[in-house]
Amino acid sequence: MSKTSNKYISVFIPVFNGDKYLAECLEAILHQHLPEGYDLELIVIDSGSKDSSMDILRQYQDRITLLEIPNSEFGHGKTRQRAAEMARGEFILFLSQDATPAHYDWLINMIEPFFASDKIGCVFGRQTPRRDATPTIKREVATAFAGLGAPDSLVLHRSKSLVDNHKINSLNTFFSDVNSAVRRSLLVGKIPFRDLKYAEDQALAEDMQKNGYIKAYTPVGEVWHSNEYDARSYYKRKFDEYIGLQESVKTTFTASRKNLLLGWIRPTIADYKFLLKDPDYGPRTKLKWLLRTPFYNIGGVAGKYYAIKHLNNPEARKKASLEAGRRG
């Protein structure tokens, strides 16, 4: 770390009952290679953890900026915006509590796209599922990022021409602040996070592009990440996801009883193929997941179906939106 710099790169992690990977994540961040002339600032906001997260964070209190808030004050958009306003960094990187940088050049790789053009406003990096993740979730994460770009590429998403600013593409709002970076000047200026209960990251990507900025994807900005859910929690996750996307970025979805009854079959077959080929799972583990995987896909299909049904009911829609915010 530079001893003479007055320039910073900030990293922010929101924490709530995140003790499983928290120390691993903090260590990986604190040992990042930094560009010459920059210091690291690590900001953590805990929103009422009941596990050992605060014990872990206090062990790092001389190396991090720690703020505790009541859980009732947390919001996916407003808490990240609060961190941006606290930060001193020219760039602010956002991680979730269970996303661990995969190598010590993660930070440099995440900010490198900003040096390619002043028009790049936000960047998201690759998520690689943990080896022992639930097969349904592991395949979902691996598939989502596999087709976004070659390992050594830099992919740019823009909706307006850089030459004459006319519209050339529809908005591409795929973005995740599980692993992202944003120009702080934009966040504290004309493009702040919206105060949303869900999909605040995709809303930010939408706002960046509408204001003429470019969203970039960098595969070399890699983290280890895969959510850990049982089948019931996976249903709730999908329910919240579809509610949130509709409420936040106005994505529209359709649902049918046929898909509710049969829509789980095709992804389950895909999971089986993925599982049987994956060397990370031993024979007993494969047998366990062969039995459990259908329940995840049934939960995923049901979560989508009932979310859309709620969205078509004004009173249920309001209640579902509030519940999604509480579970965040």
XYZ file of C-alpha atoms in Angstrom:
328
model
C 0.000 0.000 0.000
C 1.257 3.457 -0.894
C 2.410 5.598 2.050
C 2.340 8.969 0.274
C -0.909 8.851 -1.684
C -3.969 10.964 -1.048
C -5.956 9.104 -3.699
C -8.151 6.184 -2.735
C -9.998 3.229 -4.154
C -12.923 2.300 -1.934
C -14.456 -1.143 -1.443
C -17.841 -1.542 0.213
C -19.464 -4.648 1.726
C -22.953 -4.663 3.277
C -23.135 -7.310 6.008
C -26.025 -9.130 7.630
C -25.355 -12.517 9.265
C -22.491 -13.156 6.882
C -19.932 -14.820 9.123
C -19.278 -17.894 6.928
C -17.140 -16.177 4.284
C -16.619 -12.749 5.849
C -13.061 -13.150 7.161
C -11.998 -14.822 3.909
C -13.464 -11.931 1.928
C -11.853 -9.232 4.120
C -8.428 -10.879 3.909
C -8.626 -11.135 0.140
C -9.516 -7.441 -0.151
C -6.893 -6.197 2.293
C -4.141 -8.032 0.405
C -5.054 -6.699 -3.040
C -2.361 -5.241 -5.279
C -2.989 -1.517 -5.673
C -2.173 0.828 -8.547
C 0.749 3.115 -7.823
C -0.420 6.282 -6.084
C -3.583 4.821 -4.560
C -4.532 3.694 -1.068
C -7.290 1.255 -0.154
C -10.378 2.199 1.833
C -12.599 -0.662 3.016
C -16.087 0.292 4.228
C -18.459 -2.147 5.932
C -22.017 -1.446 7.037
C -23.570 -4.098 9.270
C -27.354 -4.034 9.530
C -27.997 -5.901 12.766
C -26.167 -9.214 12.452
C -27.055 -11.813 15.090
C -24.271 -14.285 14.235
C -20.523 -13.752 14.777
C -20.145 -11.199 11.967
C -19.558 -8.292 14.357
C -16.923 -10.282 16.281
C -15.089 -10.846 13.001
C -15.409 -7.210 11.937
C -14.068 -5.913 15.249
C -10.885 -7.898 14.643
C -10.333 -5.692 11.568
C -11.560 -2.403 13.025
C -8.167 -0.713 12.679
C -8.125 -1.478 8.937
C -11.745 -0.852 7.975
C -14.390 1.845 8.331
C -17.241 0.148 10.187
C -20.769 1.467 10.585
C -23.590 -0.323 12.400
C -27.221 0.417 11.495
C -30.544 -1.150 12.558
C -31.899 -3.699 10.118
C -34.935 -1.476 9.600
C -32.658 1.177 8.060
C -31.144 -1.146 5.460
C -32.099 -0.832 1.815
C -30.256 -2.358 -1.129
C -30.157 0.965 -2.949
C -30.000 3.482 -0.125
C -27.352 1.637 1.912
C -25.026 1.386 -1.060
C -25.656 5.044 -1.796
C -24.824 5.875 1.821
C -21.530 4.024 1.464
C -20.740 5.915 -1.745
C -21.286 9.212 0.048
C -19.018 8.092 2.911
C -16.266 6.934 0.553
C -13.146 8.868 -0.370
C -12.307 6.787 -3.412
C -12.238 7.891 -7.011
C -13.779 4.502 -7.721
C -15.942 2.464 -5.381
C -16.116 -1.315 -5.676
C -19.143 -3.202 -4.371
C -19.050 -6.782 -3.107
C -21.536 -8.966 -1.291
C -20.511 -10.579 1.982
C -20.164 -14.017 0.379
C -18.165 -12.944 -2.692
C -14.427 -13.512 -2.340
C -11.941 -12.011 -4.814
C -10.379 -14.940 -6.656
C -6.886 -13.410 -6.849
C -4.864 -10.415 -5.683
C -5.249 -8.493 -8.958
C -9.038 -8.443 -8.676
C -9.138 -4.762 -7.685
C -6.846 -3.595 -10.497
C -8.778 -5.651 -13.032
C -12.087 -4.193 -11.846
C -11.014 -0.562 -12.253
C -8.971 -1.020 -15.441
C -11.967 -0.440 -17.771
C -12.395 3.084 -16.379
C -8.991 3.991 -17.798
C -10.092 2.954 -21.286
C -12.689 5.709 -21.557
C -14.222 8.471 -19.443
C -17.579 7.273 -20.764
C -17.415 4.017 -18.808
C -19.568 4.595 -15.755
C -19.893 1.159 -14.182
C -18.212 -2.235 -14.400
C -19.212 -5.715 -13.303
C -16.944 -8.710 -12.972
C -17.168 -12.449 -13.337
C -18.755 -14.656 -10.692
C -17.404 -18.189 -10.477
C -19.501 -20.596 -8.389
C -17.885 -22.245 -5.401
C -16.927 -25.863 -6.000
C -19.391 -27.328 -3.495
C -22.379 -25.165 -4.491
C -25.832 -26.619 -5.041
C -25.814 -27.927 -8.654
C -28.863 -25.878 -9.707
C -27.251 -22.680 -8.449
C -23.785 -23.630 -9.679
C -25.080 -24.268 -13.198
C -27.157 -21.077 -13.110
C -24.149 -18.905 -12.194
C -21.724 -20.674 -14.535
C -24.142 -20.461 -17.467
C -24.968 -16.791 -16.881
C -21.344 -15.693 -17.089
C -19.972 -18.239 -19.558
C -21.371 -16.468 -22.600
C -20.587 -12.881 -21.662
C -17.058 -12.690 -23.023
C -13.724 -14.459 -23.534
C -11.496 -14.641 -20.437
C -9.176 -11.879 -21.663
C -11.870 -9.627 -23.151
C -13.414 -6.326 -22.137
C -17.075 -6.177 -23.130
C -18.855 -2.820 -23.514
C -22.607 -2.319 -23.370
C -23.990 0.996 -24.578
C -27.361 2.086 -25.878
C -26.248 5.257 -27.665
C -23.603 5.884 -30.315
C -20.357 7.376 -29.052
C -20.134 9.342 -32.291
C -23.435 11.200 -32.466
C -25.370 9.950 -29.406
C -28.238 8.413 -31.379
C -29.864 5.266 -30.046
C -28.329 2.091 -31.457
C -29.242 -0.661 -28.985
C -31.948 -1.462 -26.496
C -30.864 -1.142 -22.894
C -28.805 -4.034 -21.560
C -29.395 -3.931 -17.806
C -27.633 -7.185 -16.866
C -25.495 -6.029 -13.954
C -24.696 -7.300 -10.484
C -23.302 -5.464 -7.504
C -22.284 -8.789 -6.017
C -19.079 -7.776 -7.823
C -19.047 -4.320 -9.396
C -17.272 -0.968 -9.611
C -18.657 2.526 -10.210
C -17.221 6.006 -10.690
C -17.974 7.654 -7.374
C -18.385 11.076 -8.999
C -21.441 9.751 -10.840
C -22.979 8.138 -7.761
C -22.704 11.312 -5.687
C -23.627 13.405 -8.719
C -26.315 12.853 -11.309
C -26.642 9.036 -11.225
C -27.131 7.813 -7.633
C -28.462 4.417 -6.645
C -32.230 4.443 -6.587
C -33.802 3.681 -3.209
C -35.066 0.245 -4.215
C -35.762 -2.944 -2.302
C -34.422 -5.137 -5.119
C -32.594 -4.928 -8.467
C -30.926 -1.649 -7.525
C -27.911 -2.782 -9.528
C -29.856 -3.301 -12.755
C -31.626 0.013 -12.208
C -28.208 1.680 -11.911
C -27.072 0.081 -15.169
C -30.242 1.356 -16.828
C -29.669 4.889 -15.516
C -26.018 4.874 -16.599
C -26.907 3.978 -20.184
C -29.817 6.408 -20.347
C -27.372 9.148 -19.371
C -24.966 8.169 -22.154
C -22.483 6.142 -20.109
C -21.154 2.690 -20.914
C -21.507 -0.439 -18.808
C -18.490 -2.756 -19.002
C -17.933 -6.414 -18.169
C -14.467 -7.694 -17.249
C -14.070 -11.474 -16.856
C -10.686 -11.073 -15.141
C -12.348 -9.217 -12.275
C -13.317 -12.563 -10.800
C -14.873 -13.542 -7.473
C -15.915 -16.838 -5.959
C -19.639 -16.608 -5.327
C -22.741 -18.759 -5.271
C -25.720 -18.277 -2.995
C -26.497 -21.060 -0.584
C -30.192 -21.925 -0.435
C -32.297 -24.910 0.419
C -35.174 -25.571 -1.975
C -37.665 -23.527 0.054
C -35.326 -20.542 0.243
C -34.671 -20.866 -3.482
C -38.404 -20.528 -4.085
C -38.450 -17.350 -1.959
C -35.409 -16.029 -3.817
C -37.079 -16.495 -7.197
C -40.325 -15.002 -5.916
C -38.476 -11.882 -4.714
C -36.415 -11.723 -7.907
C -39.389 -11.545 -10.246
C -41.254 -9.128 -7.988
C -38.157 -6.949 -7.767
C -37.377 -6.870 -11.482
C -40.917 -5.788 -12.271
C -40.990 -3.165 -9.532
C -37.512 -1.782 -10.209
C -36.764 -1.923 -13.931
C -40.245 -2.713 -15.255
C -39.307 -6.057 -16.772
C -42.497 -7.861 -17.714
C -43.089 -11.586 -17.375
C -45.798 -14.073 -18.206
C -46.862 -17.167 -16.312
C -48.900 -20.215 -17.233
C -50.185 -23.254 -15.402
C -48.503 -25.460 -17.997
C -45.123 -23.993 -17.107
C -45.911 -24.362 -13.399
C -46.639 -28.059 -13.879
C -43.957 -28.939 -16.445
C -41.418 -26.105 -16.484
C -39.166 -27.754 -13.905
C -38.408 -30.806 -16.077
C -36.036 -29.288 -18.643
C -33.811 -27.439 -16.105
C -33.689 -30.562 -13.956
C -32.388 -32.596 -16.903
C -29.803 -29.858 -17.534
C -28.810 -30.014 -13.861
C -28.398 -33.794 -14.050
C -26.100 -33.521 -17.070
C -24.097 -30.776 -15.372
C -23.898 -32.691 -12.091
C -22.770 -35.989 -13.588
C -19.954 -34.303 -15.535
C -18.729 -32.099 -12.680
C -15.603 -33.581 -11.024
C -16.112 -31.457 -7.891
C -18.868 -33.785 -6.660
C -18.078 -37.260 -5.339
C -20.363 -40.288 -5.902
C -22.326 -39.879 -2.662
C -22.734 -36.153 -3.216
C -23.946 -36.749 -6.748
C -26.535 -39.235 -5.506
C -27.754 -36.735 -2.900
C -28.177 -33.987 -5.485
C -29.825 -36.289 -8.027
C -32.584 -36.724 -5.455
C -32.810 -33.085 -4.344
C -32.305 -31.147 -7.570
C -35.904 -31.495 -8.855
C -37.197 -29.694 -5.753
C -35.007 -26.644 -6.516
C -36.365 -26.389 -10.039
C -39.945 -26.892 -8.880
C -39.309 -24.085 -6.382
C -37.832 -21.854 -9.072
C -40.771 -22.329 -11.421
C -43.281 -21.858 -8.597
C -41.515 -18.722 -7.386
C -41.867 -17.138 -10.813
C -45.484 -18.226 -11.238
C -46.721 -16.951 -7.888
C -44.705 -13.730 -8.138
C -46.433 -12.890 -11.411
C -49.822 -13.776 -9.914
C -49.082 -11.377 -7.055
C -48.032 -8.675 -9.488
C -51.460 -8.916 -11.102
C -53.128 -8.328 -7.715
C -52.586 -4.718 -6.496
C -52.916 -5.471 -2.764
C -50.799 -8.634 -2.913
C -48.298 -6.771 -5.094
C -47.826 -4.107 -2.438
C -47.427 -6.701 0.316
C -44.971 -8.803 -1.736
C -42.852 -5.742 -2.452
C -42.618 -4.953 1.259
C -41.731 -8.554 2.098
C -38.962 -8.578 -0.521
C -37.477 -5.515 1.138
C -37.534 -7.086 4.615
C -35.822 -10.264 3.436
C -33.014 -8.239 1.790
